[in-house]
Amino acid sequence: MEEYKYKSRRKFLRDLAGTSAFLALYSFPTELLANNDDYVKITILHTNDWHSRIEPFPEDGGKFAGMGGAVYRAAIINEIRKIEKNILLLDDGDVFQGTPYFNFYGGELEFKLMSKMGYDAGTLGNHDFDAGLEGLIKQLPNANFPLLNANYNFNNTLLKEIIKPYQIFIKDGIRIGVFGIGIKLEGLVPAKMYGETQYNDPIATARVITDKLKHEEHCDLVICLSHLGYKYKDATVSDEVLAAQTQDIDLIIGGHTHTFMEAPASIKNASGNEVLIFQVGWAGINLGRVDFFLEKKSKRKWSKHHTVSVTKKTN
Amino acid sequence: MNRRYYFLLLFFLFSCTTYHTTKVEWSAYHFEDKKNHIAADTSFVNLIAPYKNALDTQMNAVVGKNEKTLFSKKPEGSLGDFFADALREQTEKAYQKKIDISFFNSGGLRIPEIPKGDIKVTTIYELMPFENEIVVMTIDGNTLLKILQYSAKRGGDPISGVRYTIKNDLPIDITINNEALQPNGSYTYATNDYLAAGGDNMTFLKDIKQEKMNLKLRDMLFDYFKSHPQPLNLSTDGRVQIQK
């Protein structure tokens, strides 16, 4: 291997960025980093489109037989909590609708389980409107975490001032801004379900919010919970479009399209920096995980020079 | 820290992984088979138990039996054919007149398959969780063409009473009850109230007179199972094809 001779670490990092594909072939004992004083490790865990799958899929020989289930998700999250101290557990919406648990209990158990698992934030998917605004409000007391959305204007609805656009989380001195972006409801959700909710342009909204999170709130990491969908054949706004047309987003946690991604997609944003998009299918079959390493002293983010490594799930 | 260490560090500035809830491997963690290695937290089991117990008796009842697994597939799958045929047939009973065509959005079928064997109540809820009801309209041939153009563009949807081919994202060789589509013809059409009201951006149906059957799609399925000998043995019949 070629020997690197750089005077400054930063320059070293910058130059190394170009060889990321090559670097991804190697493995590294990441647990060493967790104990390192110079760096803060932020572990993002995420789900999307749970669709009321409280129990694993039935053992009926189906495609997903035995997969998923809140009990095992909770156990895995608990295992990770034993090892990692800076965890942010996020959900991308469409918690509701898909099994009799929703038809009969309206989402009560879903929110109770997520609260117990320690979710830090969620957002609104189109199916979270399936019991109407009243149905959603009724279940909010069961969620001890905020549902974030920045591009639905709820001012003329019962949700006014209940749904916040973003929230800042501070982990080990690292400021993490999380905001939510929802899909256009008209033509997708029956109008009587969302009432007077106004949909604002996702890109324009995201630009305003990211600017605020970066420059007023001084966030070190910016995460978007987007329920727009990963990508479409036509020009419909999607996570890919959102990533490319904004700046300052580090990670888009996606949903809606039920896309099973083994690795996050990497997109160049409007300033040429990389944005990760990660979505893990649906129904709680997978739990996504992204670890960020940030330099403590300068809070300089190493994401600018990152490589992505994914271990495939094993069946 | 020496330079070599930094270099190693950089390999994993970002580490991303997908956790599978049954068994997962990652560089720093190793989750073995859930049954053997990760103990379930009984407090979660206990939280779910009262909800589950109240549902189980009703939801585990068997409503039907399947000889073969029904799959959801584009342009045509056996699950979609089954659903659309059931919709047409059961709506005819409710409407007490012939229904020429039934149509449903593929995204409205919420599970990818109904495995062979016993079909439980819960499976029908999972296939059709929405509270949507059946709507009947009388449409002309041009409106039907719009529906098929809309559907062909996205690769096909569950349909019954119509056979056609998708070529370059457009419908061709359309027949209704074995007769070519007549632009000025009149057809009875069954669908759900979601699509009839412009759902999935099917905006061109909104202004057509709609007759509500006061029958939920889910209940329509339960009725279908009651009135058909079991097990069902259903396959696709090539009603929607793709021509390259």
Coordinates of C-alpha atoms in Angstrom, one line a residue:
Chain A
M1 CA 0.0 0.0 0.0
E2 CA 1.2 3.5 -0.8
E3 CA 2.6 5.4 2.0
Y4 CA 0.8 8.7 2.9
K5 CA 2.9 11.6 3.8
Y6 CA 0.8 14.5 4.9
K7 CA 1.6 17.4 7.2
S8 CA -1.8 18.0 8.4
R9 CA -4.4 15.5 9.3
R10 CA -7.1 17.5 7.6
K11 CA -5.3 17.5 4.3
F12 CA -4.7 13.8 4.8
L13 CA -8.5 13.3 5.3
R14 CA -9.4 15.4 2.3
D15 CA -7.1 13.6 0.0
L16 CA -8.2 10.3 1.2
A17 CA -11.8 11.0 0.4
G18 CA -11.1 10.3 -3.3
T19 CA -10.2 6.7 -2.6
S20 CA -13.3 5.8 -0.6
A21 CA -14.4 3.0 -2.9
F22 CA -11.1 1.4 -2.4
L23 CA -11.1 1.8 1.3
A24 CA -14.5 0.2 1.6
L25 CA -12.9 -3.2 1.0
Y26 CA -11.2 -3.2 4.3
S27 CA -12.6 -3.9 7.8
F28 CA -11.7 -2.1 10.9
P29 CA -12.5 -2.8 14.6
T30 CA -14.9 0.0 15.1
E31 CA -15.3 -0.6 18.8
L32 CA -11.9 1.0 19.3
L33 CA -13.4 4.3 18.2
A34 CA -16.1 4.2 20.9
N35 CA -13.4 4.5 23.5
N36 CA -11.4 7.1 21.8
D37 CA -11.3 10.5 23.5
D38 CA -10.8 12.4 20.3
Y39 CA -14.0 11.4 18.6
V40 CA -17.7 11.2 19.3
K41 CA -19.6 8.4 17.8
I42 CA -23.3 9.0 17.1
T43 CA -25.4 5.9 16.3
I44 CA -28.6 6.5 14.4
L45 CA -31.0 3.6 14.5
H46 CA -34.1 3.8 12.3
T47 CA -37.3 2.2 11.1
N48 CA -39.9 3.1 8.5
D49 CA -43.3 2.0 7.4
W50 CA -43.9 -0.2 10.3
H51 CA -47.6 -0.6 9.3
S52 CA -48.8 -1.9 12.6
R53 CA -46.7 -5.1 12.4
I54 CA -46.7 -5.7 16.1
E55 CA -46.0 -9.4 15.7
P56 CA -43.6 -11.1 13.4
F57 CA -45.0 -12.2 10.1
P58 CA -46.8 -15.5 10.6
E59 CA -44.9 -18.8 10.0
D60 CA -47.1 -19.6 7.0
G61 CA -44.4 -20.2 4.4
G62 CA -44.7 -16.6 3.1
K63 CA -41.9 -14.4 1.9
F64 CA -41.4 -12.7 5.3
A65 CA -42.4 -15.6 7.5
G66 CA -41.1 -15.1 11.0
M67 CA -39.5 -11.7 10.3
G68 CA -40.1 -8.5 12.2
G69 CA -41.9 -8.1 15.5
A70 CA -41.8 -5.5 18.2
V71 CA -40.4 -7.8 20.9
Y72 CA -37.3 -8.7 18.9
R73 CA -36.7 -5.2 17.6
A74 CA -36.8 -4.0 21.3
A75 CA -34.3 -6.7 22.2
I76 CA -31.9 -5.8 19.4
I77 CA -32.1 -2.1 20.3
N78 CA -31.5 -3.0 23.9
E79 CA -28.4 -4.9 22.9
I80 CA -27.1 -1.9 21.0
R81 CA -27.8 0.4 23.9
K82 CA -25.6 -1.8 26.1
I83 CA -22.7 -0.9 23.8
E84 CA -23.3 2.5 22.4
K85 CA -24.0 5.5 24.5
N86 CA -25.0 8.1 21.9
I87 CA -28.0 6.6 20.2
L88 CA -30.8 8.4 18.4
L89 CA -33.7 6.1 17.6
L90 CA -35.9 7.5 14.8
D91 CA -38.9 6.4 12.8
D92 CA -40.0 7.6 9.3
G93 CA -43.7 7.3 9.6
D94 CA -46.5 5.0 8.4
V95 CA -46.5 3.5 11.8
F96 CA -50.3 3.0 11.3
Q97 CA -52.4 0.7 9.2
G98 CA -51.8 -2.8 8.0
T99 CA -52.9 -5.3 10.6
P100 CA -56.0 -5.7 12.8
Y101 CA -54.1 -4.0 15.6
F102 CA -54.7 -0.7 13.9
N103 CA -58.4 -1.5 12.9
F104 CA -59.3 -2.4 16.5
Y105 CA -57.0 -0.2 18.6
G106 CA -56.3 2.8 16.3
G107 CA -52.5 2.8 16.8
E108 CA -52.5 2.8 20.6
L109 CA -50.2 -0.2 21.0
E110 CA -47.8 0.9 18.2
F111 CA -47.1 4.2 20.0
K112 CA -46.9 2.6 23.4
L113 CA -44.3 0.1 22.1
M114 CA -42.3 2.8 20.4
S115 CA -42.3 4.9 23.6
K116 CA -41.1 1.9 25.6
M117 CA -38.3 1.2 23.0
G118 CA -37.2 4.8 23.6
Y119 CA -37.8 6.3 20.2
D120 CA -36.5 9.9 20.1
A121 CA -38.6 11.2 17.2
G122 CA -40.9 10.1 14.4
T123 CA -42.6 11.8 11.5
L124 CA -46.0 11.6 9.7
G125 CA -46.5 9.2 6.8
N126 CA -49.6 9.3 4.7
H127 CA -51.1 6.4 6.4
D128 CA -50.8 8.1 9.8
F129 CA -53.8 10.1 8.6
D130 CA -55.9 7.0 8.0
A131 CA -58.0 7.5 11.1
G132 CA -58.3 11.2 10.4
L133 CA -56.7 14.0 12.3
E134 CA -58.9 13.2 15.3
G135 CA -57.7 9.6 15.2
L136 CA -54.1 10.7 15.2
I137 CA -54.6 13.2 18.0
K138 CA -56.3 10.6 20.1
Q139 CA -53.2 8.4 20.0
L140 CA -50.6 11.2 20.6
P141 CA -50.7 10.8 24.4
N142 CA -49.4 7.3 23.9
A143 CA -46.3 8.6 22.2
N144 CA -43.7 10.1 24.5
F145 CA -41.6 11.2 21.5
P146 CA -42.3 14.1 19.1
L147 CA -43.7 13.6 15.6
L148 CA -41.8 16.1 13.5
N149 CA -43.0 17.7 10.2
A150 CA -41.9 20.9 8.6
N151 CA -43.9 21.1 5.4
Y152 CA -47.5 20.5 6.5
N153 CA -49.2 23.6 7.7
F154 CA -51.6 22.5 10.5
N155 CA -52.6 26.1 11.5
N156 CA -56.3 25.5 10.5
T157 CA -56.5 22.1 12.1
L158 CA -56.6 20.4 15.5
L159 CA -52.9 19.7 15.2
K160 CA -52.0 23.3 15.3
E161 CA -48.8 23.8 17.5
I162 CA -48.8 20.1 18.3
I163 CA -46.5 19.0 15.4
K164 CA -43.1 20.7 15.5
P165 CA -41.0 21.1 12.4
Y166 CA -37.8 20.0 14.0
Q167 CA -36.0 19.1 17.2
I168 CA -32.4 19.4 18.4
F169 CA -30.9 16.5 20.3
I170 CA -27.6 17.0 22.1
K171 CA -25.4 13.9 22.5
D172 CA -22.0 14.2 24.1
G173 CA -21.9 17.9 23.1
I174 CA -22.9 17.1 19.5
R175 CA -25.9 19.0 18.3
I176 CA -28.1 16.9 16.0
G177 CA -31.0 18.6 14.2
V178 CA -33.8 16.3 13.1
F179 CA -36.7 17.5 10.9
G180 CA -39.6 15.9 9.1
I181 CA -40.8 16.2 5.5
G182 CA -44.1 14.7 4.4
I183 CA -45.5 13.6 1.0
K184 CA -48.3 15.4 -0.9
L185 CA -51.5 14.3 0.7
E186 CA -53.9 15.4 -2.1
G187 CA -54.7 12.5 -4.4
L188 CA -53.1 10.1 -2.0
V189 CA -55.1 10.4 1.3
P190 CA -58.9 10.9 1.3
A191 CA -59.4 14.7 1.8
K192 CA -61.7 14.2 4.8
M193 CA -58.8 12.5 6.7
Y194 CA -56.4 15.4 6.5
G195 CA -58.9 18.2 6.5
E196 CA -57.4 21.7 6.3
T197 CA -53.8 20.5 6.4
Q198 CA -51.8 22.5 3.8
Y199 CA -48.9 20.9 2.0
N200 CA -45.9 23.1 1.4
D201 CA -43.1 22.4 -1.1
P202 CA -40.6 19.9 0.4
I203 CA -37.5 21.4 -1.3
A204 CA -38.3 25.0 -0.4
T205 CA -39.2 24.0 3.2
A206 CA -36.1 21.8 3.6
R207 CA -33.9 24.7 2.4
V208 CA -35.3 27.0 5.0
I209 CA -35.1 24.5 7.8
T210 CA -31.6 23.2 7.1
D211 CA -30.3 26.8 6.9
K212 CA -31.9 27.5 10.3
L213 CA -30.5 24.2 11.8
K214 CA -27.0 24.8 10.4
H215 CA -26.6 28.5 11.0
E216 CA -28.9 29.5 13.8
E217 CA -29.1 26.3 15.8
H218 CA -25.5 25.4 15.0
C219 CA -26.2 21.8 14.4
D220 CA -23.2 19.4 13.8
L221 CA -25.4 16.9 12.1
V222 CA -28.7 17.4 10.2
I223 CA -31.0 14.5 9.7
C224 CA -34.2 14.6 7.6
L225 CA -37.0 12.2 8.2
S226 CA -38.6 12.1 4.8
H227 CA -41.7 10.2 3.8
L228 CA -41.4 11.3 0.2
G229 CA -40.2 8.0 -1.2
Y230 CA -36.8 7.0 -2.4
K231 CA -37.1 7.7 -6.1
Y232 CA -39.6 7.7 -9.0
K233 CA -39.4 7.2 -12.8
D234 CA -40.8 10.7 -13.3
A235 CA -39.9 14.0 -11.8
T236 CA -42.0 13.6 -8.7
V237 CA -40.1 14.9 -5.7
S238 CA -38.3 12.1 -3.9
D239 CA -35.5 11.6 -1.4
E240 CA -33.0 11.7 -4.3
V241 CA -34.4 15.0 -5.5
L242 CA -34.4 16.4 -2.0
A243 CA -30.8 15.3 -1.5
A244 CA -29.6 16.8 -4.7
Q245 CA -31.4 20.1 -4.4
T246 CA -30.6 21.0 -0.8
Q247 CA -27.5 21.4 1.2
D248 CA -26.4 20.7 4.8
I249 CA -28.4 17.5 5.1
D250 CA -26.1 14.7 6.3
L251 CA -28.6 11.8 6.3
I252 CA -32.1 11.3 4.8
I253 CA -34.0 8.6 6.5
G254 CA -36.5 7.5 3.9
G255 CA -39.8 5.6 3.7
H256 CA -43.0 5.3 1.8
T257 CA -41.7 3.3 -1.2
H258 CA -40.9 0.3 1.1
T259 CA -37.5 0.1 -0.5
F260 CA -35.2 -2.5 1.1
M261 CA -31.7 -1.0 0.9
E262 CA -28.7 -3.0 2.0
A263 CA -26.6 0.2 2.0
P264 CA -27.4 3.8 2.0
A265 CA -27.4 5.6 -1.3
S266 CA -24.9 8.5 -1.6
I267 CA -26.0 11.6 -3.5
K268 CA -24.2 14.8 -4.2
N269 CA -26.0 17.8 -2.7
A270 CA -26.3 21.3 -4.1
S271 CA -22.9 22.2 -2.8
G272 CA -21.2 19.0 -4.0
N273 CA -21.1 17.3 -0.6
E274 CA -22.4 13.8 0.0
V275 CA -25.9 13.1 1.5
L276 CA -26.7 9.6 2.6
I277 CA -30.2 8.2 1.9
F278 CA -31.2 5.1 3.9
Q279 CA -34.5 3.2 3.9
V280 CA -35.0 -0.3 5.4
G281 CA -38.1 -1.8 3.6
W282 CA -41.2 -1.9 5.8
A283 CA -43.0 -3.7 8.6
G284 CA -40.1 -3.6 11.0
I285 CA -38.3 -6.4 9.2
N286 CA -35.0 -4.4 9.3
L287 CA -33.5 -1.8 11.6
G288 CA -31.3 0.7 9.9
R289 CA -28.1 1.8 11.5
V290 CA -25.7 4.6 10.6
D291 CA -22.8 5.6 12.8
F292 CA -21.3 9.0 12.5
F293 CA -17.9 9.8 13.9
L294 CA -17.2 13.5 14.7
E295 CA -14.0 15.1 15.8
K296 CA -14.5 16.3 19.3
K297 CA -12.3 19.3 19.5
S298 CA -13.4 21.0 16.3
K299 CA -16.6 19.1 16.0
R300 CA -15.4 18.7 12.5
K301 CA -17.5 16.0 10.8
W302 CA -15.7 13.3 9.1
S303 CA -18.6 12.6 6.8
K304 CA -17.0 14.7 4.2
H305 CA -14.3 12.1 3.9
H306 CA -16.2 9.0 4.7
T307 CA -16.5 5.6 3.3
V308 CA -19.5 3.5 3.7
S309 CA -19.3 -0.1 4.8
V310 CA -22.2 -2.4 5.1
T311 CA -22.4 -5.9 6.3
K312 CA -25.2 -7.6 4.5
K313 CA -28.0 -9.0 6.6
T314 CA -27.9 -12.7 7.0
N315 CA -31.0 -14.8 6.8
Chain B
M1 CA -1.8 8.4 17.5
N2 CA 0.3 7.2 14.7
R3 CA -0.5 7.8 11.1
R4 CA -1.3 4.2 10.4
Y5 CA -4.0 4.2 13.1
Y6 CA -5.6 7.3 11.5
F7 CA -5.6 5.5 8.2
L8 CA -7.4 2.5 9.7
L9 CA -9.8 4.8 11.4
L10 CA -10.8 6.3 8.1
F11 CA -12.1 3.0 6.7
F12 CA -15.0 3.3 9.0
L13 CA -15.7 7.0 9.4
F14 CA -19.2 5.9 8.4
S15 CA -20.4 2.5 9.2
C16 CA -23.8 1.6 8.0
T17 CA -25.6 -1.6 8.4
T18 CA -29.0 -3.1 8.0
Y19 CA -30.2 -5.1 11.0
H20 CA -32.3 -8.1 10.4
T21 CA -34.6 -8.7 13.3
T22 CA -33.9 -12.4 13.3
K23 CA -30.1 -12.7 12.7
V24 CA -27.6 -10.0 12.0
E25 CA -23.9 -9.7 11.6
W26 CA -22.0 -6.5 11.7
S27 CA -18.3 -5.8 12.3
A28 CA -18.8 -4.8 15.9
Y29 CA -21.9 -6.8 16.9
H30 CA -23.1 -10.2 16.2
F31 CA -26.7 -11.1 16.7
E32 CA -27.3 -14.8 16.6
D33 CA -30.6 -16.5 16.1
K34 CA -33.1 -14.6 18.1
K35 CA -34.5 -17.8 19.7
N36 CA -31.2 -18.7 21.2
H37 CA -29.2 -15.6 21.9
I38 CA -31.3 -12.5 22.4
A39 CA -33.7 -12.9 25.2
A40 CA -37.1 -11.4 24.7
D41 CA -37.9 -8.7 27.2
T42 CA -40.9 -10.1 28.9
S43 CA -42.2 -6.6 29.7
F44 CA -42.7 -6.1 25.9
V45 CA -44.5 -9.4 25.6
N46 CA -46.7 -8.4 28.6
L47 CA -47.5 -5.1 27.0
I48 CA -48.7 -6.7 23.8
A49 CA -50.5 -9.7 25.5
P50 CA -53.8 -8.2 26.4
Y51 CA -54.2 -6.6 22.9
K52 CA -53.2 -9.8 21.2
N53 CA -55.3 -12.1 23.3
A54 CA -58.4 -10.0 22.6
L55 CA -57.8 -10.2 18.9
D56 CA -56.5 -13.8 18.5
T57 CA -59.8 -15.7 18.8
Q58 CA -61.5 -13.7 16.1
M59 CA -58.5 -13.1 13.9
N60 CA -57.2 -16.7 13.8
A61 CA -60.5 -18.1 12.6
V62 CA -60.1 -19.8 9.2
V63 CA -62.2 -18.3 6.4
G64 CA -60.9 -20.2 3.5
K65 CA -58.2 -22.5 2.0
N66 CA -55.8 -21.9 -0.8
E67 CA -54.5 -24.7 -3.0
K68 CA -51.7 -22.5 -4.3
T69 CA -50.0 -19.3 -3.1
L70 CA -51.6 -16.2 -4.6
F71 CA -49.0 -13.6 -5.6
S72 CA -49.2 -9.9 -6.2
K73 CA -47.4 -9.1 -9.5
K74 CA -47.3 -6.6 -12.3
P75 CA -48.8 -6.5 -14.9
E76 CA -50.9 -9.4 -13.6
G77 CA -50.7 -11.6 -10.5
S78 CA -52.9 -14.4 -9.2
L79 CA -53.7 -12.3 -6.1
G80 CA -54.8 -9.3 -8.2
D81 CA -56.9 -11.5 -10.5
F82 CA -58.5 -13.2 -7.5
F83 CA -59.3 -9.8 -5.9
A84 CA -60.7 -8.2 -9.0
D85 CA -62.8 -11.2 -9.9
A86 CA -64.2 -11.4 -6.4
L87 CA -64.9 -7.7 -6.6
R88 CA -66.8 -8.0 -9.9
E89 CA -68.7 -11.1 -8.8
Q90 CA -69.7 -9.9 -5.4
T91 CA -70.6 -6.4 -6.6
E92 CA -72.9 -8.0 -9.2
K93 CA -74.7 -9.7 -6.3
A94 CA -75.1 -6.5 -4.4
Y95 CA -76.0 -4.4 -7.5
Q96 CA -78.2 -7.1 -9.0
K97 CA -77.1 -6.2 -12.4
K98 CA -74.2 -7.2 -14.6
I99 CA -70.9 -5.6 -13.8
D100 CA -68.7 -5.4 -16.9
I101 CA -65.4 -4.3 -15.3
S102 CA -63.8 -4.1 -11.9
F103 CA -60.6 -2.3 -11.2
F104 CA -58.5 -1.8 -8.2
N105 CA -55.2 -0.1 -7.4
S106 CA -52.3 -2.5 -7.0
G107 CA -51.0 -0.5 -4.1
G108 CA -54.2 -1.1 -2.3
L109 CA -53.4 -4.8 -1.9
R110 CA -51.2 -4.5 1.2
I111 CA -49.5 -7.9 1.4
P112 CA -47.5 -9.4 -1.4
E113 CA -49.1 -12.8 -1.2
I114 CA -51.6 -15.1 0.4
P115 CA -49.6 -18.3 1.1
K116 CA -51.2 -21.7 0.3
G117 CA -53.1 -23.4 3.1
D118 CA -55.6 -22.0 5.6
I119 CA -56.6 -18.4 5.1
K120 CA -57.3 -16.6 8.4
V121 CA -59.3 -13.6 9.1
T122 CA -56.2 -11.6 10.0
T123 CA -54.8 -12.3 6.5
I124 CA -57.8 -10.6 4.9
Y125 CA -57.4 -7.7 7.2
E126 CA -53.7 -7.4 6.2
L127 CA -54.6 -7.7 2.5
M128 CA -57.3 -5.1 2.8
P129 CA -56.8 -3.1 6.0
F130 CA -58.7 0.0 4.8
E131 CA -62.3 0.7 5.5
N132 CA -63.0 1.4 1.8
E133 CA -66.3 0.6 0.3
I134 CA -67.4 -0.6 -3.1
V135 CA -68.7 2.0 -5.6
V136 CA -70.4 1.4 -9.0
M137 CA -70.3 3.7 -11.9
T138 CA -71.5 3.6 -15.5
I139 CA -68.6 4.8 -17.7
D140 CA -68.2 5.2 -21.4
G141 CA -65.4 3.6 -23.5
N142 CA -63.3 6.7 -23.5
T143 CA -63.3 6.9 -19.7
L144 CA -62.3 3.2 -19.6
L145 CA -59.5 4.0 -22.0
K146 CA -58.3 6.7 -19.6
I147 CA -58.4 4.2 -16.8
L148 CA -56.4 1.7 -18.8
Q149 CA -53.9 4.4 -19.9
Y150 CA -53.4 5.4 -16.3
S151 CA -52.9 1.8 -15.2
A152 CA -50.7 0.8 -18.1
K153 CA -48.4 3.7 -17.4
R154 CA -47.6 2.3 -14.0
G155 CA -47.4 -1.3 -15.2
G156 CA -50.9 -2.6 -14.6
D157 CA -53.4 -3.1 -11.7
P158 CA -55.9 -5.8 -10.7
I159 CA -58.7 -5.8 -13.2
S160 CA -61.5 -8.1 -14.2
G161 CA -63.7 -8.2 -17.3
V162 CA -61.0 -6.7 -19.5
R163 CA -58.2 -8.2 -21.4
Y164 CA -55.4 -6.0 -22.9
T165 CA -51.8 -5.6 -23.7
I166 CA -49.3 -3.0 -22.5
K167 CA -47.0 -1.7 -25.2
N168 CA -44.7 1.3 -24.6
D169 CA -46.7 2.1 -21.4
L170 CA -49.9 2.2 -23.4
P171 CA -52.9 -0.2 -23.5
I172 CA -53.6 -1.9 -26.9
D173 CA -55.8 -4.8 -28.1
I174 CA -58.4 -4.0 -25.5
T175 CA -61.4 -6.3 -25.2
I176 CA -64.3 -6.2 -22.8
N177 CA -66.2 -9.4 -22.4
N178 CA -64.4 -10.6 -25.6
E179 CA -65.6 -7.5 -27.6
A180 CA -63.4 -4.7 -28.7
L181 CA -63.6 -1.5 -26.7
Q182 CA -66.3 0.9 -28.1
P183 CA -65.4 4.5 -27.4
N184 CA -69.1 5.4 -27.0
G185 CA -70.1 2.1 -25.4
S186 CA -71.5 2.1 -21.9
Y187 CA -69.9 -0.1 -19.2
T188 CA -70.8 -0.9 -15.6
Y189 CA -67.7 -0.4 -13.5
A190 CA -66.9 -1.4 -9.9
T191 CA -64.1 0.0 -7.9
N192 CA -63.5 1.4 -4.4
D193 CA -64.6 4.8 -3.0
Y194 CA -60.9 5.8 -2.7
L195 CA -60.2 5.6 -6.4
A196 CA -63.7 6.9 -7.3
A197 CA -63.0 10.1 -5.3
G198 CA -59.7 10.8 -7.1
G199 CA -57.4 8.7 -4.9
D200 CA -54.0 7.7 -6.4
N201 CA -54.5 10.8 -8.6
M202 CA -57.2 9.2 -10.7
T203 CA -58.8 12.6 -10.9
F204 CA -60.9 11.8 -14.0
L205 CA -63.5 9.7 -12.2
K206 CA -64.6 12.3 -9.6
D207 CA -67.4 13.9 -11.6
I208 CA -69.1 10.6 -12.7
K209 CA -72.2 9.6 -10.8
Q210 CA -71.3 7.0 -8.1
E211 CA -73.5 4.4 -6.5
K212 CA -72.3 3.3 -3.1
M213 CA -73.0 -0.4 -2.4
N214 CA -72.6 0.0 1.4
L215 CA -70.2 -2.9 1.3
K216 CA -66.7 -2.8 2.5
L217 CA -64.1 -4.4 0.3
R218 CA -62.9 -6.5 3.2
D219 CA -66.5 -7.8 3.9
M220 CA -66.8 -8.5 0.2
L221 CA -63.9 -10.9 0.5
F222 CA -65.4 -12.7 3.5
D223 CA -68.6 -13.0 1.5
Y224 CA -66.7 -14.4 -1.5
F225 CA -65.1 -17.2 0.7
K226 CA -68.5 -18.1 2.1
S227 CA -70.0 -18.6 -1.4
H228 CA -67.1 -20.5 -3.0
P229 CA -66.0 -24.1 -2.5
Q230 CA -62.7 -24.5 -0.8
P231 CA -59.8 -24.9 -1.3
L232 CA -59.5 -22.2 -4.0
N233 CA -57.3 -23.2 -6.9
L234 CA -56.6 -19.9 -8.8
S235 CA -54.1 -18.9 -11.4
T236 CA -53.5 -16.0 -13.7
D237 CA -55.2 -16.2 -17.1
G238 CA -53.1 -13.7 -19.1
R239 CA -55.6 -10.9 -19.0
V240 CA -52.9 -8.2 -18.9
Q241 CA -49.8 -8.8 -20.9
I242 CA -46.7 -6.8 -21.7
Q243 CA -45.4 -6.6 -25.2
K244 CA -41.8 -5.5 -25.5

